[in-house]
Amino acid sequence: QPPLSPSLHPLPCLSPAQPGGALIRELVPESQAYMDLLAFERKLDQTIMRKRVDIQEALKRPMKQKRKLRLYISNTFNPAKPDADDSDGSIASWELRVEGKLLDDPGKLKRKFSSFFKSLVIELDKDLYGPDNHLVEWHRTPTTQETDGFQVKRPGDVSVRCTLLLMLDYQPPQFKLDPRLARLLGIHTQTRSCIIQALWQYVKTNKLQDSHDKEYINCDKYFQQIFDCPRLKFSEIPQRLTNLLLPPDPIVINHVISVDPNDQKKTACYDIDVEVEDPLKSQMSSFLLSTANQQEIASLDNKIHETIESINQLKIQRDFMLSFSRDPKGYIQDWLKSQSRDLKLMTDVVGNPEEERRAEFYHEPWSQEAVSRYFYSKVRRHVKRCTF
């Protein structure tokens, strides 16, 4: 997982397009390195964003790996003990065990054997155990507790032929195709989406889509046999497929439960192809949900903002002192004017320039009193100077 870079925010006075940008680069040579990092981060963010979108799209699709599940079928025989006190020991019995594990499983958490199956049926010899006791069934339910294997124990001292029917738990669900559709598409068992995709590929390859109304498909002789119509909408195919999709075939294993003490072959092994989640899927999900670097990124962002603010303040101070050194008198006058404008804004004491520039403004009654007060103050100051 690539480390996320801190978010860089361009400083207006550092931007080459802004006035004074060149001056800032002269004062702070490292600012060009910042701009280079900023451009690189944009490219990196775009790359990471595209990758995140790709991962999100990939996670929407099933990500499966083909693996081998090794099935172990074994049995033990317990002969009768005439001198046993309990009833269990005085009757001969056998025990059948069905277990399994994934070959070359790199995962730290081992997956339970029962999690691979939707149901398991063991059919014993009906002649030996009767019509009511010859079936042993297990079916998955929402509250099923996963287990590492299954055990069946029955009384008996003769070898028993049994048939194991194992139904894999496909995720997403898979279906067996109608024989006619299976021959046409070359698919025996597959998910509904893959079957519809194969049908669309067949339509395109054989140019069955109507040239005038793209919504319709003109059925060839094979489609007519399967869908029983000369023409249909492509949107109708999912509904019409319902009667053509069957439950997948179970895995059938014939086994002999031997009670012969001299028989050494009491364990049989079978390899079954199963689909498991791609380990990469969990890594991709972790990448999308990862927030491990968020605190570090936030800390670096704060430092960047503080540094930018410090540079701004230092530039303002430098510009102030530089302007003052070049023309102290003019700068002070300009500064006082600026302060006066700010004071008027702060105290709401503002004039009306549009009225003040007209002669009628000065013929108002207040102007006579203002002139008198002005001359009176001038005379008073003159008298004071003459007195001294």
XYZ file of C-alpha atoms in Angstrom:
388
model
C 0.000 0.000 0.000
C 1.600 3.300 -1.038
C 1.890 5.907 1.739
C -0.478 8.811 1.342
C 1.225 12.157 0.913
C 0.196 15.162 3.040
C -2.142 17.550 1.293
C -0.142 20.490 -0.046
C -1.969 23.772 -0.487
C -0.483 26.425 -2.803
C 0.414 29.746 -1.228
C -0.853 32.653 -3.393
C 2.342 34.663 -3.058
C 4.415 31.596 -3.912
C 2.582 30.933 -7.142
C 4.658 31.924 -10.190
C 1.528 33.463 -11.715
C 1.092 35.906 -8.804
C 2.863 39.317 -8.603
C 5.806 39.031 -6.277
C 6.125 35.296 -6.794
C 9.635 35.707 -8.183
C 10.562 37.897 -5.212
C 9.372 35.247 -2.777
C 11.412 32.618 -4.595
C 14.469 34.869 -4.201
C 13.831 35.272 -0.492
C 12.877 31.624 0.067
C 14.749 29.436 -2.448
C 13.053 26.320 -1.019
C 9.687 27.582 -2.269
C 10.430 26.172 -5.736
C 10.912 22.750 -4.183
C 7.503 23.182 -2.550
C 5.915 23.979 -5.909
C 7.589 20.922 -7.439
C 6.253 18.766 -4.601
C 2.814 20.272 -5.098
C 2.800 19.320 -8.790
C 4.052 15.824 -7.954
C 1.370 15.400 -5.297
C -1.372 16.252 -7.790
C -0.136 13.474 -10.066
C 0.151 11.070 -7.122
C -3.360 11.901 -5.876
C -4.789 11.339 -9.352
C -3.012 7.986 -9.609
C -4.211 6.872 -6.161
C -7.761 8.017 -6.914
C -7.834 6.065 -10.175
C -6.503 2.993 -8.374
C -9.131 3.331 -5.632
C -11.878 3.514 -8.261
C -10.439 0.428 -9.994
C -10.367 -1.432 -6.676
C -13.949 -0.427 -5.851
C -15.105 -1.726 -9.229
C -13.112 -4.945 -8.784
C -14.672 -5.563 -5.363
C -18.146 -5.458 -6.931
C -17.283 -8.566 -8.939
C -16.777 -12.016 -7.392
C -13.085 -12.685 -6.826
C -12.556 -16.419 -6.558
C -9.639 -18.818 -6.714
C -9.768 -22.483 -7.685
C -8.401 -24.674 -4.901
C -8.247 -28.376 -4.092
C -10.221 -29.674 -1.136
C -8.935 -33.072 -0.047
C -11.708 -35.255 1.303
C -10.887 -38.007 3.813
C -13.444 -40.793 4.310
C -12.483 -43.261 7.022
C -14.183 -45.779 9.256
C -13.432 -47.773 12.377
C -14.995 -51.021 13.605
C -15.707 -51.871 17.231
C -16.354 -55.621 17.663
C -18.817 -56.852 20.240
C -17.568 -57.604 23.761
C -19.682 -60.317 25.387
C -18.383 -59.538 28.866
C -19.086 -55.807 28.635
C -21.363 -54.357 31.278
C -22.938 -51.637 29.156
C -25.194 -52.271 26.197
C -22.989 -50.224 23.826
C -19.995 -52.464 24.308
C -21.929 -55.688 23.898
C -23.062 -54.782 20.353
C -20.694 -54.571 17.373
C -20.683 -51.147 15.685
C -18.831 -49.085 13.130
C -18.146 -45.348 12.855
C -17.801 -43.397 9.602
C -15.909 -40.101 9.524
C -15.982 -37.529 6.703
C -13.332 -34.802 6.980
C -11.312 -32.586 4.689
C -8.893 -29.687 4.331
C -7.632 -27.295 1.685
C -4.324 -28.227 0.116
C -1.547 -25.623 0.378
C -3.742 -23.278 2.378
C -1.662 -20.140 3.130
C -4.333 -18.611 5.379
C -3.693 -18.328 9.092
C -7.355 -19.005 9.883
C -8.270 -22.473 8.669
C -11.677 -22.664 7.078
C -14.080 -25.196 8.573
C -14.799 -28.235 6.412
C -18.590 -27.845 6.544
C -18.391 -24.261 5.237
C -17.742 -25.603 1.720
C -21.038 -27.478 1.515
C -24.718 -26.695 1.327
C -25.812 -30.198 2.267
C -24.423 -33.675 2.906
C -26.423 -36.888 2.576
C -25.089 -40.354 3.424
C -27.224 -43.150 2.030
C -26.702 -46.524 3.719
C -27.837 -49.940 2.540
C -31.618 -49.876 2.841
C -31.777 -53.664 3.190
C -29.599 -53.536 6.318
C -30.991 -50.434 8.034
C -34.532 -50.233 6.731
C -36.378 -47.447 4.919
C -36.525 -45.180 7.991
C -32.915 -45.357 9.178
C -30.808 -45.618 6.045
C -30.397 -41.846 5.385
C -28.161 -39.465 7.313
C -28.710 -35.844 6.259
C -27.160 -32.473 7.068
C -28.450 -29.235 5.537
C -27.131 -25.730 6.028
C -29.359 -23.281 7.906
C -28.855 -19.621 8.866
C -27.891 -20.746 12.390
C -25.557 -23.579 11.353
C -22.435 -23.995 13.464
C -19.493 -24.885 11.228
C -17.613 -28.093 11.967
C -14.381 -29.775 10.891
C -16.083 -33.040 9.943
C -19.066 -35.377 10.204
C -19.436 -38.647 12.102
C -21.976 -41.429 11.670
C -22.172 -44.359 14.088
C -24.367 -47.411 13.546
C -24.562 -50.954 14.940
C -23.404 -53.682 12.583
C -20.769 -56.338 12.028
C -20.896 -56.622 8.230
C -19.396 -54.388 5.561
C -21.815 -51.733 4.308
C -21.989 -50.025 0.953
C -22.869 -46.350 1.208
C -23.246 -43.384 -1.124
C -22.215 -39.863 -0.166
C -23.981 -36.932 -1.861
C -22.196 -33.618 -1.268
C -23.713 -30.361 -2.528
C -21.196 -27.534 -2.728
C -22.216 -24.140 -1.366
C -21.539 -21.908 -4.380
C -21.206 -18.196 -3.687
C -22.625 -16.600 -5.777
C -25.107 -19.402 -6.566
C -24.461 -21.550 -9.631
C -26.938 -23.425 -11.779
C -26.870 -26.390 -14.125
C -28.118 -25.529 -17.587
C -30.812 -27.332 -19.509
C -29.032 -29.912 -21.736
C -30.037 -28.095 -24.945
C -28.789 -24.735 -23.667
C -25.651 -26.358 -22.231
C -24.747 -27.827 -25.634
C -25.419 -24.499 -27.366
C -23.278 -22.388 -25.018
C -20.734 -25.018 -24.016
C -21.465 -24.403 -20.329
C -22.541 -27.072 -17.849
C -22.752 -25.193 -14.542
C -22.209 -21.481 -13.994
C -23.560 -18.356 -12.284
C -26.617 -16.599 -13.674
C -24.632 -13.514 -14.745
C -22.082 -15.629 -16.642
C -24.888 -17.523 -18.395
C -26.571 -14.286 -19.518
C -23.213 -12.949 -20.689
C -22.628 -16.126 -22.712
C -26.087 -15.781 -24.261
C -25.353 -12.187 -25.274
C -22.051 -13.282 -26.785
C -23.901 -15.951 -28.800
C -26.400 -13.321 -30.005
C -23.612 -10.990 -31.149
C -21.578 -13.757 -32.785
C -24.559 -15.019 -34.777
C -25.964 -11.503 -35.431
C -29.360 -12.302 -33.973
C -30.073 -8.772 -32.760
C -32.767 -7.085 -34.858
C -31.214 -4.487 -37.164
C -34.171 -2.096 -36.843
C -35.252 -2.602 -33.261
C -32.166 -3.331 -31.161
C -34.320 -4.341 -28.220
C -35.423 -7.542 -29.958
C -33.597 -10.765 -30.800
C -34.525 -12.827 -33.841
C -34.262 -16.434 -32.697
C -32.405 -18.939 -34.834
C -33.545 -22.570 -34.897
C -31.671 -23.398 -31.684
C -33.124 -20.447 -29.779
C -36.584 -21.322 -31.070
C -36.230 -24.856 -29.713
C -35.040 -23.584 -26.344
C -37.233 -20.499 -25.814
C -40.180 -21.703 -27.934
C -40.710 -18.381 -29.750
C -39.480 -16.806 -33.010
C -38.632 -13.432 -31.460
C -38.079 -12.073 -27.969
C -36.745 -9.089 -26.086
C -33.324 -9.421 -24.521
C -34.825 -8.102 -21.276
C -37.096 -11.190 -21.227
C -34.187 -13.632 -21.158
C -33.591 -13.591 -17.362
C -37.231 -14.524 -16.758
C -37.252 -17.202 -19.464
C -34.045 -18.667 -18.028
C -35.822 -19.558 -14.791
C -37.248 -22.779 -16.246
C -33.937 -23.644 -17.921
C -31.736 -23.443 -14.820
C -31.529 -26.425 -12.481
C -29.736 -27.043 -9.183
C -26.133 -28.141 -9.747
C -25.325 -31.842 -9.599
C -24.079 -33.103 -6.243
C -20.719 -34.782 -5.850
C -21.398 -38.518 -5.635
C -18.938 -40.826 -3.853
C -19.469 -44.560 -3.415
C -17.728 -45.993 -0.379
C -17.576 -49.354 1.395
C -17.551 -49.313 5.191
C -15.331 -52.292 5.908
C -15.512 -54.218 9.166
C -12.770 -56.677 8.176
C -9.897 -56.281 10.705
C -7.422 -57.419 8.032
C -8.498 -54.692 5.596
C -5.874 -51.937 5.753
C -7.614 -49.600 3.269
C -10.083 -48.021 5.643
C -9.333 -44.444 4.564
C -10.151 -43.102 1.102
C -9.019 -39.712 -0.248
C -10.711 -37.627 -2.920
C -9.765 -34.209 -4.318
C -12.603 -31.789 -5.023
C -12.355 -28.485 -6.899
C -13.740 -25.645 -4.792
C -13.784 -21.870 -5.080
C -12.456 -19.708 -2.261
C -12.218 -15.961 -1.813
C -9.137 -14.435 -3.374
C -6.825 -13.288 -0.514
C -6.196 -10.149 -2.522
C -9.809 -9.105 -1.917
C -9.261 -8.607 1.813
C -6.094 -6.631 1.121
C -7.980 -4.424 -1.334
C -10.746 -3.818 1.208
C -8.156 -2.971 3.862
C -6.549 -0.488 1.482
C -9.868 1.308 0.945
C -10.666 1.394 4.671
C -7.167 2.202 5.872
C -6.897 5.323 8.048
C -3.538 4.525 9.635
C -1.805 7.592 8.173
C -4.589 10.123 8.715
C -3.166 11.532 11.958
C 0.284 11.910 10.437
C -1.204 13.602 7.368
C -3.222 15.995 9.547
C -0.110 16.864 11.572
C 1.916 17.569 8.431
C -0.944 19.650 7.027
C -0.948 21.795 10.166
C 2.804 22.330 9.906
C 2.457 23.324 6.250
C -0.294 25.837 7.054
C 1.713 27.292 9.942
C 4.796 27.665 7.739
C 2.785 29.325 4.968
C 1.196 31.733 7.449
C 4.613 32.547 8.901
C 5.986 33.308 5.423
C 3.005 35.573 4.727
C 3.524 37.505 7.956
C 7.255 37.870 7.346
C 6.649 39.135 3.816
C 4.180 41.763 5.094
C 6.713 42.939 7.684
C 9.523 43.041 5.129
C 7.415 45.000 2.617
C 6.511 47.481 5.374
C 10.109 48.089 6.419
C 11.386 48.194 2.826
C 8.808 50.823 1.777
C 9.564 52.885 4.891
C 13.326 52.836 4.202
C 12.852 54.055 0.617
C 10.507 57.038 1.376
C 9.859 57.519 5.107
C 7.750 60.712 4.743
C 5.584 59.483 1.865
C 5.132 56.077 3.435
C 4.045 57.593 6.796
C 1.529 59.836 5.020
C 0.131 56.929 3.055
C 0.041 54.847 6.194
C -1.841 57.566 8.133
C -4.361 57.896 5.316
C -4.884 54.169 5.389
C -5.293 54.200 9.163
C -7.765 57.081 8.908
C -9.875 55.183 6.411
C -9.797 52.127 8.644
C -10.817 54.228 11.652
C -13.803 55.669 9.807
C -14.883 52.176 8.840
C -14.496 50.932 12.404
C -16.408 53.871 13.981
C -19.002 54.209 11.208
C -17.947 57.889 10.772
C -17.973 58.103 7.025
C -18.720 60.996 4.672
C -20.618 61.097 1.425
C -18.171 62.024 -1.365
C -21.003 62.432 -3.893
C -22.657 65.199 -1.800
C -19.404 66.824 -0.676
C -18.302 67.575 -4.223
C -21.419 69.732 -4.952
C -21.606 73.523 -4.071
C -25.116 73.217 -2.603
C -23.658 71.075 0.167
C -21.734 74.095 1.547
C -24.753 76.483 1.496
C -26.479 74.497 4.201
C -27.102 76.304 7.556
C -24.440 74.309 9.346
C -21.702 75.743 7.049
C -22.033 79.303 8.457
C -21.611 78.053 11.996
C -18.674 75.847 10.950
C -16.909 78.843 9.285
C -17.461 81.008 12.343
C -16.070 78.335 14.643
C -13.073 77.843 12.349
C -12.132 81.558 12.290
C -12.795 81.861 15.995
C -10.316 79.048 16.715
C -7.748 80.641 14.369
C -8.074 84.026 16.125
C -7.732 82.396 19.541
C -4.502 80.652 18.527
C -3.136 83.912 17.036
C -3.949 85.856 20.216
C -2.156 83.267 22.336
C 0.976 83.499 20.197
C 0.960 87.332 20.346
C 0.493 87.282 24.110
C 3.664 85.307 24.582
